[in-house]
Tab-separated table of C-alpha atoms in Angstrom:
chain	number	residue	atom	x	y	z
A	1	MET	CA	0.045	0.027	0.031
A	2	PRO	CA	1.301	3.487	-0.721
A	3	ALA	CA	2.823	5.642	1.928
A	4	TRP	CA	0.837	8.708	2.851
A	5	ARG	CA	2.556	11.284	5.137
A	6	TRP	CA	0.915	14.172	6.977
A	7	GLY	CA	1.833	17.449	5.467
A	8	GLU	CA	2.098	19.990	8.300
A	9	GLU	CA	2.010	23.032	5.911
A	10	ARG	CA	-1.088	21.912	4.028
A	11	LYS	CA	-2.590	20.234	7.042
A	12	GLY	CA	-3.462	17.083	5.030
A	13	PHE	CA	-2.202	13.828	3.639
A	14	GLU	CA	0.497	13.949	0.934
A	15	LYS	CA	1.709	10.941	-0.917
A	16	SER	CA	5.339	10.218	-0.304
A	17	GLU	CA	7.646	10.823	-3.176
A	18	ASN	CA	10.158	8.260	-1.976
A	19	LEU	CA	9.733	4.527	-1.856
A	20	PRO	CA	9.799	3.096	1.774
A	21	SER	CA	13.205	1.708	2.793
A	22	LEU	CA	14.214	-1.058	5.176
A	23	THR	CA	17.137	1.070	6.222
A	24	PRO	CA	15.944	4.662	6.312
A	25	GLY	CA	17.805	7.593	7.855
A	26	PRO	CA	17.333	8.709	11.448
A	27	LYS	CA	14.767	11.328	10.285
A	28	ALA	CA	12.355	8.476	9.621
A	29	LYS	CA	11.994	7.556	13.256
A	30	ALA	CA	10.851	11.060	14.163
A	31	GLN	CA	8.660	11.330	11.018
A	32	TYR	CA	6.455	8.355	11.673
A	33	LEU	CA	5.754	9.556	15.198
A	34	ARG	CA	5.027	13.001	13.933
A	35	ASP	CA	2.646	11.473	11.367
A	36	ARG	CA	0.773	9.509	14.109
A	37	PHE	CA	0.597	12.622	16.355
A	38	ASN	CA	-0.741	14.874	13.609
A	39	ILE	CA	-3.263	12.405	12.313
A	40	ILE	CA	-4.706	11.885	15.754
A	41	LYS	CA	-4.568	15.557	16.710
A	42	GLN	CA	-6.611	16.599	13.691
A	43	THR	CA	-9.386	14.167	14.538
A	44	ILE	CA	-9.407	15.556	18.113
A	45	LEU	CA	-9.760	19.090	16.992
A	46	ARG	CA	-12.717	18.100	14.661
A	47	ASN	CA	-14.514	16.470	17.549
A	48	ASP	CA	-17.516	18.469	18.812
A	49	HIS	CA	-16.051	18.511	22.383
A	50	PHE	CA	-12.771	20.025	21.235
A	51	SER	CA	-13.811	22.395	18.373
A	52	PRO	CA	-14.149	26.023	19.395
A	53	PRO	CA	-17.479	27.786	19.315
A	54	ALA	CA	-18.469	28.997	15.837
A	55	ILE	CA	-19.073	32.598	17.042
A	56	ALA	CA	-16.216	34.407	18.818
A	57	GLY	CA	-16.933	35.392	22.364
A	58	ILE	CA	-19.593	32.681	22.952
A	59	GLN	CA	-18.532	30.098	25.491
A	60	ARG	CA	-19.624	26.550	25.199
A	61	ALA	CA	-19.826	24.485	28.418
A	62	GLU	CA	-18.526	21.264	26.884
A	63	TYR	CA	-15.658	22.855	24.875
A	64	ASN	CA	-12.294	21.420	25.880
A	65	GLN	CA	-9.263	23.434	24.993
A	66	LEU	CA	-5.919	21.759	24.349
A	67	THR	CA	-2.693	23.338	25.694
A	68	SER	CA	0.620	22.665	24.187
A	69	ILE	CA	3.356	21.523	26.542
A	70	LYS	CA	5.643	24.516	25.791
A	71	ASN	CA	2.732	26.786	26.690
A	72	LEU	CA	2.857	25.420	30.281
A	73	LEU	CA	5.999	27.246	31.055
A	74	GLY	CA	5.475	29.973	33.590
A	75	ARG	CA	1.966	28.905	34.381
A	76	GLN	CA	2.459	26.782	37.470
A	77	GLY	CA	-0.709	26.226	39.477
A	78	GLY	CA	-2.958	26.217	36.514
A	79	HIS	CA	-5.276	23.469	35.315
A	80	PHE	CA	-4.809	22.189	31.795
A	81	LEU	CA	-5.638	19.604	29.237
A	82	ILE	CA	-2.762	18.322	27.225
A	83	PHE	CA	-2.110	15.734	24.521
A	84	GLY	CA	0.976	13.840	23.468
A	85	LEU	CA	2.957	10.625	23.466
A	86	LEU	CA	3.239	8.674	26.710
A	87	THR	CA	6.898	7.706	27.248
A	88	ARG	CA	9.119	6.506	30.050
A	89	MET	CA	12.687	7.823	30.469
A	90	GLU	CA	15.730	5.768	31.674
A	91	ASP	CA	15.182	6.946	35.260
A	92	GLY	CA	11.733	5.311	35.167
A	93	ALA	CA	9.770	8.592	35.285
A	94	PHE	CA	6.823	8.970	32.839
A	95	TYR	CA	6.814	11.964	30.499
A	96	LEU	CA	4.369	13.374	27.915
A	97	GLU	CA	5.869	14.529	24.645
A	98	ASP	CA	4.361	16.591	21.850
A	99	LEU	CA	6.055	18.132	18.728
A	100	ASP	CA	7.763	20.916	20.735
A	101	ASP	CA	8.485	19.863	24.304
A	102	LYS	CA	8.004	17.342	27.040
A	103	VAL	CA	6.829	17.410	30.656
A	104	GLU	CA	7.368	14.986	33.579
A	105	LEU	CA	4.211	13.290	34.872
A	106	ASP	CA	2.952	12.584	38.288
A	107	LEU	CA	0.558	9.609	37.916
A	108	SER	CA	0.096	8.881	41.581
A	109	GLU	CA	-3.537	9.997	41.660
A	110	ALA	CA	-4.321	9.606	37.947
A	111	THR	CA	-7.715	7.949	37.178
A	112	PRO	CA	-7.852	6.101	33.889
A	113	GLU	CA	-10.800	6.293	31.531
A	114	THR	CA	-11.809	3.175	29.532
A	115	GLY	CA	-9.102	1.392	27.548
A	116	LEU	CA	-5.567	0.206	28.010
A	117	PHE	CA	-2.726	2.732	28.455
A	118	THR	CA	0.697	1.765	27.306
A	119	GLU	CA	3.983	3.461	26.664
A	120	GLY	CA	3.978	4.536	22.986
A	121	SER	CA	0.320	5.517	22.969
A	122	PHE	CA	-1.050	9.062	22.443
A	123	VAL	CA	-3.151	10.160	25.388
A	124	LEU	CA	-5.148	13.159	26.665
A	125	LEU	CA	-4.198	14.219	30.165
A	126	ASP	CA	-6.222	16.444	32.522
A	127	GLY	CA	-4.459	17.874	35.539
A	128	ASP	CA	-2.403	20.606	37.161
A	129	TYR	CA	0.952	22.044	36.348
A	130	THR	CA	2.754	22.106	39.678
A	131	LEU	CA	5.316	24.476	41.238
A	132	GLN	CA	7.869	21.672	40.705
A	133	SER	CA	7.241	21.956	36.937
A	134	THR	CA	5.569	18.506	36.787
A	135	PHE	CA	2.148	17.726	35.500
A	136	LYS	CA	-0.038	16.067	38.203
A	137	VAL	CA	-2.484	13.952	36.235
A	138	SER	CA	-6.097	13.614	37.509
A	139	GLU	CA	-7.542	11.839	34.497
A	140	MET	CA	-6.100	9.967	31.610
A	141	GLY	CA	-8.080	9.124	28.477
A	142	HIS	CA	-7.583	8.045	24.895
A	143	PRO	CA	-8.256	10.522	22.030
A	144	PRO	CA	-11.684	10.288	20.492
A	145	CYS	CA	-11.751	8.276	17.246
A	146	GLU	CA	-13.432	9.394	13.999
A	147	ARG	CA	-15.940	7.129	12.382
A	148	ARG	CA	-15.166	5.794	8.958
A	149	GLU	CA	-17.938	7.659	7.177
A	150	GLU	CA	-16.675	10.953	8.630
A	151	ALA	CA	-13.126	10.329	7.621
A	152	MET	CA	-14.054	9.323	4.124
A	153	LYS	CA	-15.998	12.456	3.598
A	154	LEU	CA	-12.680	14.310	4.109
A	155	TYR	CA	-10.133	11.936	2.580
A	156	GLY	CA	-12.098	9.539	0.492
A	157	HIS	CA	-10.483	10.934	-2.620
A	158	HIS	CA	-7.165	9.553	-1.463
A	159	ASP	CA	-6.031	6.083	-2.510
A	160	PHE	CA	-4.860	4.798	0.755
A	161	LEU	CA	-4.859	1.040	-0.325
A	162	GLY	CA	-3.333	1.495	-3.689
A	163	LEU	CA	-6.361	0.025	-5.337
A	164	GLY	CA	-7.981	3.145	-6.660
A	165	ALA	CA	-9.840	5.826	-4.743
A	166	ILE	CA	-13.636	5.459	-4.436
A	167	SER	CA	-15.997	8.444	-4.926
A	168	LYS	CA	-19.129	8.835	-2.868
A	169	GLU	CA	-21.240	7.820	-5.759
A	170	GLU	CA	-19.219	4.727	-6.345
A	171	GLU	CA	-19.278	3.819	-2.646
A	172	ALA	CA	-23.047	4.123	-2.661
A	173	ASP	CA	-23.268	1.769	-5.617
A	174	PHE	CA	-20.909	-0.737	-4.019
A	175	VAL	CA	-22.976	-0.820	-0.839
A	176	LYS	CA	-26.022	-1.679	-2.909
A	177	SER	CA	-24.114	-4.388	-4.816
A	178	GLU	CA	-22.595	-6.047	-1.759
A	179	ARG	CA	-26.080	-6.301	-0.111
A	180	SER	CA	-27.878	-7.652	-3.220
A	181	PRO	CA	-29.008	-11.292	-3.114
A	182	GLN	CA	-26.684	-12.312	-5.979
A	183	HIS	CA	-23.681	-11.232	-3.882
A	184	GLU	CA	-24.574	-13.035	-0.653
A	185	THR	CA	-21.522	-14.951	0.338
A	186	SER	CA	-19.305	-15.755	3.308
A	187	PHE	CA	-15.582	-15.597	4.295
A	188	ILE	CA	-13.985	-18.203	6.467
A	189	VAL	CA	-11.349	-17.123	8.993
A	190	LEU	CA	-9.171	-19.713	10.756
A	191	SER	CA	-6.162	-18.873	12.946
A	192	ASP	CA	-3.240	-21.107	14.230
A	193	LEU	CA	-3.671	-23.757	11.386
A	194	HIS	CA	-0.869	-25.939	12.592
A	195	LEU	CA	-0.029	-28.008	9.471
A	196	ASP	CA	2.190	-30.507	11.675
A	197	ASN	CA	-0.712	-31.403	13.965
A	198	ILE	CA	-2.567	-34.486	12.684
A	199	LYS	CA	-5.742	-33.596	14.692
A	200	ILE	CA	-5.794	-30.076	13.237
A	201	MET	CA	-5.391	-31.354	9.655
A	202	ASN	CA	-8.101	-33.938	10.031
A	203	ALA	CA	-10.522	-31.402	11.412
A	204	PHE	CA	-9.540	-28.989	8.604
A	205	LYS	CA	-10.279	-31.703	6.017
A	206	THR	CA	-13.716	-32.071	7.679
A	207	VAL	CA	-14.400	-28.349	7.394
A	208	LEU	CA	-13.255	-28.291	3.710
A	209	ALA	CA	-15.407	-31.382	2.927
A	210	ALA	CA	-18.528	-29.734	4.389
A	211	TYR	CA	-18.042	-26.676	2.225
A	212	GLU	CA	-17.139	-28.830	-0.810
A	213	ASP	CA	-20.639	-30.505	-0.542
A	214	MET	CA	-22.536	-27.245	-0.532
A	215	ASP	CA	-24.160	-25.785	-3.612
A	216	ASP	CA	-21.955	-23.283	-5.461
A	217	ALA	CA	-24.186	-20.491	-4.388
A	218	ASP	CA	-23.663	-21.315	-0.750
A	219	LYS	CA	-19.830	-21.950	-0.904
A	220	PRO	CA	-17.611	-19.435	0.794
A	221	SER	CA	-15.854	-17.066	-1.649
A	222	LEU	CA	-12.759	-16.534	0.604
A	223	PHE	CA	-10.695	-18.487	3.113
A	224	ILE	CA	-8.453	-16.473	5.325
A	225	LEU	CA	-5.908	-18.851	6.798
A	226	CYS	CA	-3.700	-17.341	9.486
A	227	GLY	CA	-0.581	-18.736	11.063
A	228	ASN	CA	1.247	-19.885	12.917
A	229	PHE	CA	1.440	-22.724	10.383
A	230	ARG	CA	3.649	-24.896	12.563
A	231	SER	CA	3.480	-25.619	16.303
A	232	ARG	CA	7.119	-25.030	16.700
A	233	PRO	CA	8.751	-21.627	15.895
A	234	PHE	CA	10.751	-21.376	12.714
A	235	LEU	CA	14.614	-21.437	13.135
A	236	PHE	CA	17.007	-20.325	10.558
A	237	ASP	CA	18.315	-23.771	9.593
A	238	GLY	CA	17.954	-26.157	6.628
A	239	GLU	CA	15.816	-28.620	8.636
A	240	ALA	CA	13.166	-26.127	9.507
A	241	THR	CA	13.071	-24.825	5.997
A	242	ARG	CA	12.557	-28.322	4.517
A	243	ASP	CA	9.936	-29.039	7.134
A	244	TYR	CA	7.945	-25.936	6.125
A	245	GLN	CA	8.307	-26.859	2.450
A	246	ASP	CA	6.912	-30.396	3.214
A	247	LEU	CA	4.049	-28.982	5.269
A	248	PHE	CA	2.905	-26.534	2.639
A	249	THR	CA	3.163	-29.387	0.091
A	250	ASP	CA	0.846	-31.388	2.297
A	251	LEU	CA	-1.519	-28.418	2.487
A	252	ALA	CA	-1.499	-28.026	-1.267
A	253	ASN	CA	-2.411	-31.744	-1.626
A	254	VAL	CA	-5.299	-31.417	0.793
A	255	LEU	CA	-6.722	-28.387	-0.942
A	256	ALA	CA	-6.311	-29.970	-4.303
A	257	SER	CA	-8.492	-32.821	-3.120
A	258	TYR	CA	-11.507	-30.434	-3.073
A	259	PRO	CA	-11.517	-29.261	-6.750
A	260	THR	CA	-14.827	-27.564	-6.866
A	261	LEU	CA	-14.097	-25.571	-3.643
A	262	ILE	CA	-10.717	-24.263	-4.846
A	263	ALA	CA	-12.124	-23.437	-8.226
A	264	HIS	CA	-14.834	-21.278	-6.554
A	265	ALA	CA	-13.049	-19.694	-3.559
A	266	GLN	CA	-10.067	-17.473	-3.021
A	267	PHE	CA	-7.411	-18.475	-0.353
A	268	LEU	CA	-5.489	-15.926	1.589
A	269	LEU	CA	-2.587	-17.050	3.736
A	270	VAL	CA	-1.348	-14.642	6.485
A	271	PRO	CA	1.948	-15.573	8.363
A	272	GLY	CA	1.938	-15.698	12.130
A	273	PRO	CA	4.520	-14.416	14.579
A	274	THR	CA	6.767	-17.515	14.425
A	275	ASP	CA	6.402	-18.196	10.642
A	276	PRO	CA	9.237	-17.720	8.135
A	277	TRP	CA	11.051	-15.559	8.032
A	278	SER	CA	10.744	-15.134	11.834
A	279	SER	CA	11.446	-11.610	12.951
A	280	ASN	CA	10.081	-9.232	15.608
A	281	LEU	CA	9.705	-6.482	13.079
A	282	LEU	CA	6.316	-5.371	11.728
A	283	PRO	CA	4.824	-5.331	9.239
A	284	ARG	CA	5.808	-8.864	8.324
A	285	PRO	CA	6.341	-9.815	4.624
A	286	ALA	CA	4.311	-12.637	3.048
A	287	LEU	CA	5.473	-16.219	3.196
A	288	PRO	CA	8.534	-16.791	1.044
A	289	GLU	CA	7.783	-18.068	-2.418
A	290	SER	CA	10.494	-20.739	-2.021
A	291	LEU	CA	8.392	-22.421	0.618
A	292	VAL	CA	5.013	-22.287	-1.010
A	293	LYS	CA	5.796	-23.328	-4.605
A	294	SER	CA	3.560	-26.355	-4.330
A	295	LEU	CA	0.513	-24.216	-3.235
A	296	ILE	CA	1.169	-21.880	-6.163
A	297	ALA	CA	1.126	-24.842	-8.610
A	298	LYS	CA	-1.913	-26.647	-7.304
A	299	VAL	CA	-4.265	-23.874	-5.945
A	300	PRO	CA	-5.266	-21.444	-8.592
A	301	ASN	CA	-6.808	-18.678	-6.567
A	302	ILE	CA	-4.252	-18.210	-3.722
A	303	THR	CA	-2.746	-15.093	-2.414
A	304	PHE	CA	0.025	-14.770	0.202
A	305	GLY	CA	-0.577	-11.680	2.280
A	306	SER	CA	1.655	-9.630	4.542
A	307	ASN	CA	0.868	-9.297	8.267
A	308	PRO	CA	-1.080	-7.134	8.617
A	309	CYS	CA	-2.894	-7.204	5.293
A	310	ARG	CA	-6.055	-5.529	3.975
A	311	VAL	CA	-8.875	-6.893	1.827
A	312	ARG	CA	-11.268	-4.696	-0.114
A	313	TYR	CA	-14.698	-6.101	-0.841
A	314	PHE	CA	-16.901	-3.637	-2.692
A	315	SER	CA	-17.180	-0.655	-0.146
A	316	GLN	CA	-15.649	-2.568	2.701
A	317	GLU	CA	-12.046	-2.497	3.959
A	318	ILE	CA	-11.082	-5.518	6.102
A	319	VAL	CA	-7.828	-5.451	8.078
A	320	VAL	CA	-6.371	-8.815	9.061
A	321	PHE	CA	-3.736	-8.856	11.815
A	322	ARG	CA	-2.257	-12.039	13.255
A	323	GLU	CA	-0.680	-11.172	16.541
A	324	ASP	CA	-1.065	-12.297	20.080
A	325	LEU	CA	-2.025	-8.671	20.921
A	326	MET	CA	-4.213	-9.118	24.000
A	327	GLY	CA	-1.402	-10.658	26.171
A	328	ARG	CA	1.207	-8.166	24.979
A	329	MET	CA	-0.978	-5.097	25.587
A	330	MET	CA	-2.039	-6.340	29.095
A	331	ARG	CA	1.507	-7.076	30.005
A	332	ASN	CA	2.648	-3.575	28.983
A	333	ALA	CA	-0.282	-1.532	30.403
A	334	VAL	CA	0.764	1.240	32.627
A	335	ARG	CA	-0.300	0.712	36.270
A	336	LEU	CA	-1.771	4.024	37.549
A	337	GLY	CA	-1.914	5.178	41.105
A	338	GLY	CA	-5.535	6.417	41.136
A	339	PRO	CA	-8.775	4.463	41.451
A	340	ARG	CA	-9.125	1.983	38.584
A	341	ASN	CA	-12.113	1.691	36.294
A	342	ASP	CA	-13.200	-1.886	37.149
A	343	GLY	CA	-15.260	-2.052	33.894
A	344	ASP	CA	-11.943	-2.048	31.910
A	345	MET	CA	-10.684	-5.061	33.891
A	346	ALA	CA	-13.934	-6.946	33.514
A	347	ASN	CA	-14.095	-6.298	29.838
A	348	SER	CA	-10.605	-6.632	28.501
A	349	ARG	CA	-11.829	-7.364	24.963
A	350	LYS	CA	-13.653	-3.933	24.706
A	351	ALA	CA	-10.704	-2.227	26.318
A	352	LEU	CA	-8.323	-3.732	23.702
A	353	VAL	CA	-10.457	-2.829	20.699
A	354	GLN	CA	-11.220	0.670	21.850
A	355	THR	CA	-7.540	1.248	22.450
A	356	ILE	CA	-6.462	0.025	19.016
A	357	ILE	CA	-9.166	1.948	17.185
A	358	ASP	CA	-8.755	5.194	19.226
A	359	GLN	CA	-5.016	5.041	18.680
A	360	ALA	CA	-5.636	4.499	14.994
A	361	HIS	CA	-2.710	1.987	15.108
A	362	LEU	CA	-2.503	-1.841	15.452
A	363	THR	CA	0.493	-1.740	17.939
A	364	PRO	CA	0.516	1.385	20.070
A	365	LEU	CA	3.629	0.246	21.979
A	366	PRO	CA	7.211	1.367	22.286
A	367	LEU	CA	9.738	0.117	19.766
A	368	ASN	CA	11.632	-1.838	22.329
A	369	VAL	CA	8.428	-3.890	23.016
A	370	ARG	CA	7.110	-4.227	19.433
A	371	PRO	CA	9.578	-2.986	16.767
A	372	VAL	CA	8.052	-1.447	13.649
A	373	LEU	CA	9.834	-0.606	10.471
A	374	TRP	CA	9.794	3.153	10.512
A	375	ASP	CA	9.251	3.728	6.761
A	376	TYR	CA	6.339	1.071	6.786
A	377	ASP	CA	4.483	2.311	9.824
A	378	HIS	CA	1.713	3.510	7.546
A	379	ALA	CA	0.813	-0.120	7.021
A	380	MET	CA	0.053	-0.418	10.740
A	381	ARG	CA	-2.283	2.601	10.626
A	382	LEU	CA	-6.056	2.304	11.139
A	383	TYR	CA	-7.032	5.705	9.700
A	384	PRO	CA	-9.495	5.900	8.098
A	385	MET	CA	-11.119	3.407	10.377
A	386	PRO	CA	-11.657	0.055	8.613
A	387	THR	CA	-15.058	-1.520	8.096
A	388	THR	CA	-13.955	-4.734	9.867
A	389	LEU	CA	-10.933	-5.450	12.026
A	390	ILE	CA	-9.830	-9.135	12.404
A	391	LEU	CA	-7.464	-9.428	15.386
A	392	ALA	CA	-6.445	-13.075	15.065
A	393	ASP	CA	-5.133	-14.012	18.430
A	394	LYS	CA	-4.677	-17.137	20.630
A	395	PHE	CA	-6.930	-15.340	23.131
A	396	ASP	CA	-10.489	-16.565	23.480
A	397	PRO	CA	-12.727	-15.696	20.504
A	398	TYR	CA	-14.876	-12.549	20.753
A	399	LYS	CA	-16.871	-10.119	18.525
A	400	LEU	CA	-17.874	-6.560	19.295
A	401	VAL	CA	-18.774	-3.321	17.404
A	402	TYR	CA	-16.978	-0.102	18.334
A	403	GLU	CA	-17.929	3.202	16.674
A	404	GLY	CA	-19.398	1.261	13.713
A	405	CYS	CA	-16.303	-0.936	13.200
A	406	LEU	CA	-16.777	-4.674	13.678
A	407	ALA	CA	-13.823	-6.231	15.485
A	408	PHE	CA	-13.507	-9.929	16.087
A	409	ASN	CA	-10.997	-12.631	17.054
A	410	PRO	CA	-11.503	-16.165	15.584
A	411	GLY	CA	-9.207	-17.627	18.240
A	412	SER	CA	-7.006	-20.642	17.671
A	413	PHE	CA	-8.524	-23.250	15.499
A	414	MET	CA	-7.939	-25.987	18.058
A	415	ARG	CA	-9.299	-25.164	21.430
A	416	GLN	CA	-11.687	-27.363	23.462
A	417	ARG	CA	-13.415	-27.788	20.098
A	418	PHE	CA	-12.370	-26.815	16.551
A	419	THR	CA	-13.633	-23.274	16.009
A	420	TRP	CA	-13.385	-20.603	13.343
A	421	SER	CA	-15.235	-17.411	12.298
A	422	THR	CA	-17.646	-17.040	9.449
A	423	TYR	CA	-17.984	-13.546	8.016
A	424	HIS	CA	-21.035	-12.466	5.965
A	425	PRO	CA	-20.129	-9.168	4.162
A	426	HIS	CA	-23.613	-8.704	2.742
A	427	MET	CA	-25.312	-8.277	6.093
A	428	PRO	CA	-26.349	-4.589	6.599
A	429	LYS	CA	-25.675	-4.546	10.369
A	430	PRO	CA	-22.093	-5.047	11.528
A	431	THR	CA	-23.296	-7.080	14.515
A	432	ASP	CA	-24.818	-9.630	12.145
A	433	ARG	CA	-21.816	-10.097	9.924
A	434	MET	CA	-19.755	-12.521	11.997
A	435	GLU	CA	-20.770	-15.801	13.613
A	436	GLU	CA	-18.642	-18.329	15.427
A	437	SER	CA	-18.593	-21.800	13.846
A	438	GLU	CA	-17.342	-24.998	15.239
A	439	LEU	CA	-17.230	-28.720	14.458
A	440	PRO	CA	-19.704	-30.836	16.284
A	441	PRO	CA	-18.203	-33.092	18.989
A	442	PRO	CA	-17.243	-36.575	17.703
């Protein structure tokens, strides 16, 4: 997908003139953070609670005014609302940084709003600037997100996916088409399809056989198969490489034994965290062609996606991300000193989804926790908000809708039972588009 940067002079997106590099200069590290800051800040300033009154001199009770960190200087004792990047320095102290300055934070009495708060996330802080030149936080919250339809009104003419921009008229036509009876279909989403596990492969054959026996009109049109594709992590040695080649050859033979299904459906393979070539860096490239030659030869409609990857279906944008994100976010959440919001702890699923969407980024974490290629950070963005967000995780399956975006986790294929998710893109309501599926007990 093309790289779009935020132009501070024009206050809008500008297509990068340079191709992304795996080894960019040091300016790239600052640039991707500046882009994230500016993209989120412009959505904040358009929010009704932060936009100034239309008529000068008229005060609005719910109007919240942001103060830049450099404008705190000399204003000790005042109460302010500030926005920036939550960071921790080498001495263990937390700071908030914006484009111009930083300020040390006192979080001893901070009360968190809903969501998970991690280093590397952009947050709104309400509190007092003390005589010691620290910011004593009373409340911490995520920035408000912007619904997809609102963002598309502003930036729909930009081709964020590299597949061609869609006008308002075209989008309206696409919505009608995707909901028409002749386009009723389903997508199958499986995660942790361990090809070296006999039980999993036998169950997968049962799933394929069931769909093979369906009428063509009822067959799924897309199978999204997410890794990890082996129960053991990939190691950079010849034995592991040969093992993966053999496993994908076995998968090719399995799929080829269902000829009507593979002729009708598309197959998308998304690598998991421990699949080749194993690396902590995101985004991850697609599976190497040298390992999947047999699949290319035997399965006509197969695509090897990066991680994350995106699927456009008529008007819908579907983001697929295979990452054990729940555990990583929970482990790195900042522990605040004030009273906790028990609703967050009781509903970790909602907290995770809200955090990811409000941050407009799939991994709002510091680089030492989840490294991201600086020049490819645009592939991790969630702005404009996608129609559907698939967070494939080994955590328990879930489904919820946040600000119009359907987010779900299919969970690992083999749990107490063999489970997967079935997505129905033609359904008008997001809550009706996904259902959990499972094999009946033997």
